PDB file of C-alpha atoms in Angstrom:
ATOM      1  CA  UNK A   1      -5.611 -35.385  37.477  1.00  0.00           C
ATOM      2  CA  UNK A   2      -3.406 -34.210  34.669  1.00  0.00           C
ATOM      3  CA  UNK A   3      -4.483 -31.039  32.915  1.00  0.00           C
ATOM      4  CA  UNK A   4      -3.503 -30.068  29.403  1.00  0.00           C
ATOM      5  CA  UNK A   5      -3.822 -26.608  27.897  1.00  0.00           C
ATOM      6  CA  UNK A   6      -6.674 -26.028  25.488  1.00  0.00           C
ATOM      7  CA  UNK A   7      -5.613 -25.833  21.838  1.00  0.00           C
ATOM      8  CA  UNK A   8      -5.698 -22.585  19.870  1.00  0.00           C
ATOM      9  CA  UNK A   9      -9.223 -21.248  19.260  1.00  0.00           C
ATOM     10  CA  UNK A  10     -10.649 -23.346  22.092  1.00  0.00           C
ATOM     11  CA  UNK A  11     -10.981 -22.360  25.734  1.00  0.00           C
ATOM     12  CA  UNK A  12     -11.817 -23.533  29.231  1.00  0.00           C
ATOM     13  CA  UNK A  13     -13.437 -20.902  31.434  1.00  0.00           C
ATOM     14  CA  UNK A  14     -12.461 -22.725  34.631  1.00  0.00           C
ATOM     15  CA  UNK A  15      -9.336 -24.635  35.613  1.00  0.00           C
ATOM     16  CA  UNK A  16      -9.964 -28.363  35.887  1.00  0.00           C
ATOM     17  CA  UNK A  17     -12.726 -28.544  33.268  1.00  0.00           C
ATOM     18  CA  UNK A  18     -12.744 -31.936  31.565  1.00  0.00           C
ATOM     19  CA  UNK A  19     -13.124 -30.545  28.032  1.00  0.00           C
ATOM     20  CA  UNK A  20     -12.293 -27.425  26.073  1.00  0.00           C
ATOM     21  CA  UNK A  21     -15.002 -25.504  24.236  1.00  0.00           C
ATOM     22  CA  UNK A  22     -14.560 -24.265  20.679  1.00  0.00           C
ATOM     23  CA  UNK A  23     -14.671 -20.539  20.073  1.00  0.00           C
ATOM     24  CA  UNK A  24     -17.576 -19.321  17.958  1.00  0.00           C
ATOM     25  CA  UNK A  25     -17.027 -19.000  14.201  1.00  0.00           C
ATOM     26  CA  UNK A  26     -16.126 -15.310  14.225  1.00  0.00           C
ATOM     27  CA  UNK A  27     -14.101 -15.334  17.428  1.00  0.00           C
ATOM     28  CA  UNK A  28     -10.687 -16.774  18.278  1.00  0.00           C
ATOM     29  CA  UNK A  29      -8.044 -16.567  20.973  1.00  0.00           C
ATOM     30  CA  UNK A  30      -5.043 -14.281  21.277  1.00  0.00           C
ATOM     31  CA  UNK A  31      -2.878 -17.107  22.643  1.00  0.00           C
ATOM     32  CA  UNK A  32      -1.662 -20.288  20.932  1.00  0.00           C
ATOM     33  CA  UNK A  33      -2.950 -22.503  23.745  1.00  0.00           C
ATOM     34  CA  UNK A  34      -4.290 -22.315  27.280  1.00  0.00           C
ATOM     35  CA  UNK A  35      -6.964 -19.655  26.733  1.00  0.00           C
ATOM     36  CA  UNK A  36      -9.653 -18.960  29.322  1.00  0.00           C
ATOM     37  CA  UNK A  37     -11.822 -17.004  26.874  1.00  0.00           C
ATOM     38  CA  UNK A  38     -12.191 -16.276  23.165  1.00  0.00           C
ATOM     39  CA  UNK A  39     -10.983 -12.698  23.141  1.00  0.00           C
ATOM     40  CA  UNK A  40     -10.175 -11.628  19.562  1.00  0.00           C
ATOM     41  CA  UNK A  41     -11.834 -11.817  16.162  1.00  0.00           C
ATOM     42  CA  UNK A  42     -10.779 -14.911  14.208  1.00  0.00           C
ATOM     43  CA  UNK A  43      -8.863 -14.792  10.922  1.00  0.00           C
ATOM     44  CA  UNK A  44     -11.212 -13.658   8.140  1.00  0.00           C
ATOM     45  CA  UNK A  45     -13.066 -11.258  10.481  1.00  0.00           C
ATOM     46  CA  UNK A  46     -12.357  -7.848  12.039  1.00  0.00           C
ATOM     47  CA  UNK A  47     -13.505  -6.077  15.216  1.00  0.00           C
ATOM     48  CA  UNK A  48     -16.003  -3.400  14.169  1.00  0.00           C
ATOM     49  CA  UNK A  49     -15.733  -1.203  17.276  1.00  0.00           C
ATOM     50  CA  UNK A  50     -12.282  -0.672  18.771  1.00  0.00           C
ATOM     51  CA  UNK A  51     -12.309  -1.514  22.470  1.00  0.00           C
ATOM     52  CA  UNK A  52     -15.412  -3.723  22.257  1.00  0.00           C
ATOM     53  CA  UNK A  53     -15.283  -7.338  23.390  1.00  0.00           C
ATOM     54  CA  UNK A  54     -14.910  -9.794  20.506  1.00  0.00           C
ATOM     55  CA  UNK A  55     -18.165 -11.669  19.882  1.00  0.00           C
ATOM     56  CA  UNK A  56     -20.327 -12.979  17.052  1.00  0.00           C
ATOM     57  CA  UNK A  57     -21.986  -9.535  17.014  1.00  0.00           C
ATOM     58  CA  UNK A  58     -18.843  -7.383  17.039  1.00  0.00           C
ATOM     59  CA  UNK A  59     -16.664  -9.402  14.619  1.00  0.00           C
ATOM     60  CA  UNK A  60     -17.622  -8.701  10.991  1.00  0.00           C
ATOM     61  CA  UNK A  61     -16.647 -10.615   7.855  1.00  0.00           C
ATOM     62  CA  UNK A  62     -13.482  -9.208   6.283  1.00  0.00           C
ATOM     63  CA  UNK A  63     -14.184  -7.255   3.075  1.00  0.00           C
ATOM     64  CA  UNK A  64     -12.741  -8.854  -0.102  1.00  0.00           C
ATOM     65  CA  UNK A  65     -10.514  -5.767  -0.594  1.00  0.00           C
ATOM     66  CA  UNK A  66      -8.699  -6.429   2.706  1.00  0.00           C
ATOM     67  CA  UNK A  67      -6.857  -9.212   4.516  1.00  0.00           C
ATOM     68  CA  UNK A  68      -7.837  -9.958   8.116  1.00  0.00           C
ATOM     69  CA  UNK A  69      -5.490 -12.020  10.258  1.00  0.00           C
ATOM     70  CA  UNK A  70      -6.650 -13.058  13.724  1.00  0.00           C
ATOM     71  CA  UNK A  71      -7.015 -10.042  16.061  1.00  0.00           C
ATOM     72  CA  UNK A  72      -7.673  -7.533  13.242  1.00  0.00           C
ATOM     73  CA  UNK A  73      -9.657  -4.412  14.140  1.00  0.00           C
ATOM     74  CA  UNK A  74     -11.250  -1.828  11.848  1.00  0.00           C
ATOM     75  CA  UNK A  75      -8.131   0.293  12.440  1.00  0.00           C
ATOM     76  CA  UNK A  76      -5.673  -2.475  11.510  1.00  0.00           C
ATOM     77  CA  UNK A  77      -7.391  -3.798   8.348  1.00  0.00           C
ATOM     78  CA  UNK A  78      -4.626  -4.646   5.853  1.00  0.00           C
ATOM     79  CA  UNK A  79      -5.850  -3.452   2.466  1.00  0.00           C
ATOM     80  CA  UNK A  80      -4.938  -5.343  -0.673  1.00  0.00           C
ATOM     81  CA  UNK A  81      -2.641  -3.617  -3.176  1.00  0.00           C
ATOM     82  CA  UNK A  82      -4.202  -0.807  -5.231  1.00  0.00           C
ATOM     83  CA  UNK A  83      -6.933  -0.012  -2.680  1.00  0.00           C
ATOM     84  CA  UNK A  84      -7.209   2.855  -0.220  1.00  0.00           C
ATOM     85  CA  UNK A  85      -9.557   4.278   2.392  1.00  0.00           C
ATOM     86  CA  UNK A  86      -9.922   7.776   3.758  1.00  0.00           C
ATOM     87  CA  UNK A  87      -9.489   6.922   7.439  1.00  0.00           C
ATOM     88  CA  UNK A  88      -8.782   4.168   9.927  1.00  0.00           C
ATOM     89  CA  UNK A  89     -12.404   3.726  11.045  1.00  0.00           C
ATOM     90  CA  UNK A  90     -14.126   3.284   7.696  1.00  0.00           C
ATOM     91  CA  UNK A  91     -14.666   0.237   5.526  1.00  0.00           C
ATOM     92  CA  UNK A  92     -15.499   2.443   2.543  1.00  0.00           C
ATOM     93  CA  UNK A  93     -12.563   1.036   0.567  1.00  0.00           C
ATOM     94  CA  UNK A  94     -11.848   2.535  -2.858  1.00  0.00           C
ATOM     95  CA  UNK A  95      -9.886   1.200  -5.804  1.00  0.00           C
ATOM     96  CA  UNK A  96      -6.979   3.370  -6.954  1.00  0.00           C
ATOM     97  CA  UNK A  97      -7.617   5.060 -10.302  1.00  0.00           C
ATOM     98  CA  UNK A  98      -5.840   3.329 -13.176  1.00  0.00           C
ATOM     99  CA  UNK A  99      -4.435   4.937 -16.272  1.00  0.00           C
ATOM    100  CA  UNK A 100      -3.344   2.645 -19.084  1.00  0.00           C
ATOM    101  CA  UNK A 101      -3.519  -0.413 -16.820  1.00  0.00           C
ATOM    102  CA  UNK A 102      -1.048   0.985 -14.274  1.00  0.00           C
ATOM    103  CA  UNK A 103      -2.130   2.372 -10.897  1.00  0.00           C
ATOM    104  CA  UNK A 104      -2.016   6.149 -10.680  1.00  0.00           C
ATOM    105  CA  UNK A 105       1.166   6.879  -8.708  1.00  0.00           C
ATOM    106  CA  UNK A 106      -0.600   9.722  -6.889  1.00  0.00           C
ATOM    107  CA  UNK A 107      -3.028   7.214  -5.336  1.00  0.00           C
ATOM    108  CA  UNK A 108      -1.615   6.318  -1.949  1.00  0.00           C
ATOM    109  CA  UNK A 109      -3.664   3.264  -1.123  1.00  0.00           C
ATOM    110  CA  UNK A 110      -3.639   1.702   2.312  1.00  0.00           C
ATOM    111  CA  UNK A 111      -4.965   1.965   5.817  1.00  0.00           C
ATOM    112  CA  UNK A 112      -4.641   5.666   6.480  1.00  0.00           C
ATOM    113  CA  UNK A 113      -2.697   7.676   9.007  1.00  0.00           C
ATOM    114  CA  UNK A 114      -3.981   9.494  12.094  1.00  0.00           C
ATOM    115  CA  UNK A 115      -4.597  12.703  10.123  1.00  0.00           C
ATOM    116  CA  UNK A 116      -6.829  10.845   7.656  1.00  0.00           C
ATOM    117  CA  UNK A 117      -4.366  10.998   4.748  1.00  0.00           C
ATOM    118  CA  UNK A 118      -4.213   7.600   3.090  1.00  0.00           C
ATOM    119  CA  UNK A 119      -0.964   5.645   3.283  1.00  0.00           C
ATOM    120  CA  UNK A 120       0.536   3.298   0.691  1.00  0.00           C
ATOM    121  CA  UNK A 121      -0.785  -0.255   0.271  1.00  0.00           C
ATOM    122  CA  UNK A 122       1.133  -2.916  -1.559  1.00  0.00           C
ATOM    123  CA  UNK A 123       4.298  -2.227  -3.491  1.00  0.00           C
ATOM    124  CA  UNK A 124       4.439   0.463  -6.137  1.00  0.00           C
ATOM    125  CA  UNK A 125       5.102  -0.836  -9.646  1.00  0.00           C
ATOM    126  CA  UNK A 126       8.360   0.156 -11.304  1.00  0.00           C
ATOM    127  CA  UNK A 127       8.043   2.529 -14.248  1.00  0.00           C
ATOM    128  CA  UNK A 128       7.274   0.560 -17.397  1.00  0.00           C
ATOM    129  CA  UNK A 129       6.535  -2.666 -15.494  1.00  0.00           C
ATOM    130  CA  UNK A 130       3.618  -4.706 -16.846  1.00  0.00           C
ATOM    131  CA  UNK A 131       0.355  -4.362 -14.865  1.00  0.00           C
TER     132      UNK A 131
END
């Protein structure tokens, strides 16, 4: 018979299956179509432990201070502007201090570099720009 590739976020574990199965809520696929397993965390979730298999238990809800595309891990969390975290493996996300409604320019929000120093998130505001 004719086979068609499973759509994104569905899978068929074996070739020749008559139907595709939907990935669980927290889990998606790393390919647009034709997946044989649900192997990454879905958009809106992130993989808690780097190197772990994506599952309902290892994919956590994205914090409101971050943006999680499909296949996000704790190390690749994209923080929203004006937030920072101390390292790549923490979800202890802090808001940048504000002075007069403008983010403190010494606050380097963002994901963090290998040495633990935070990196910039978002775009810095121009001097005198409204908040």
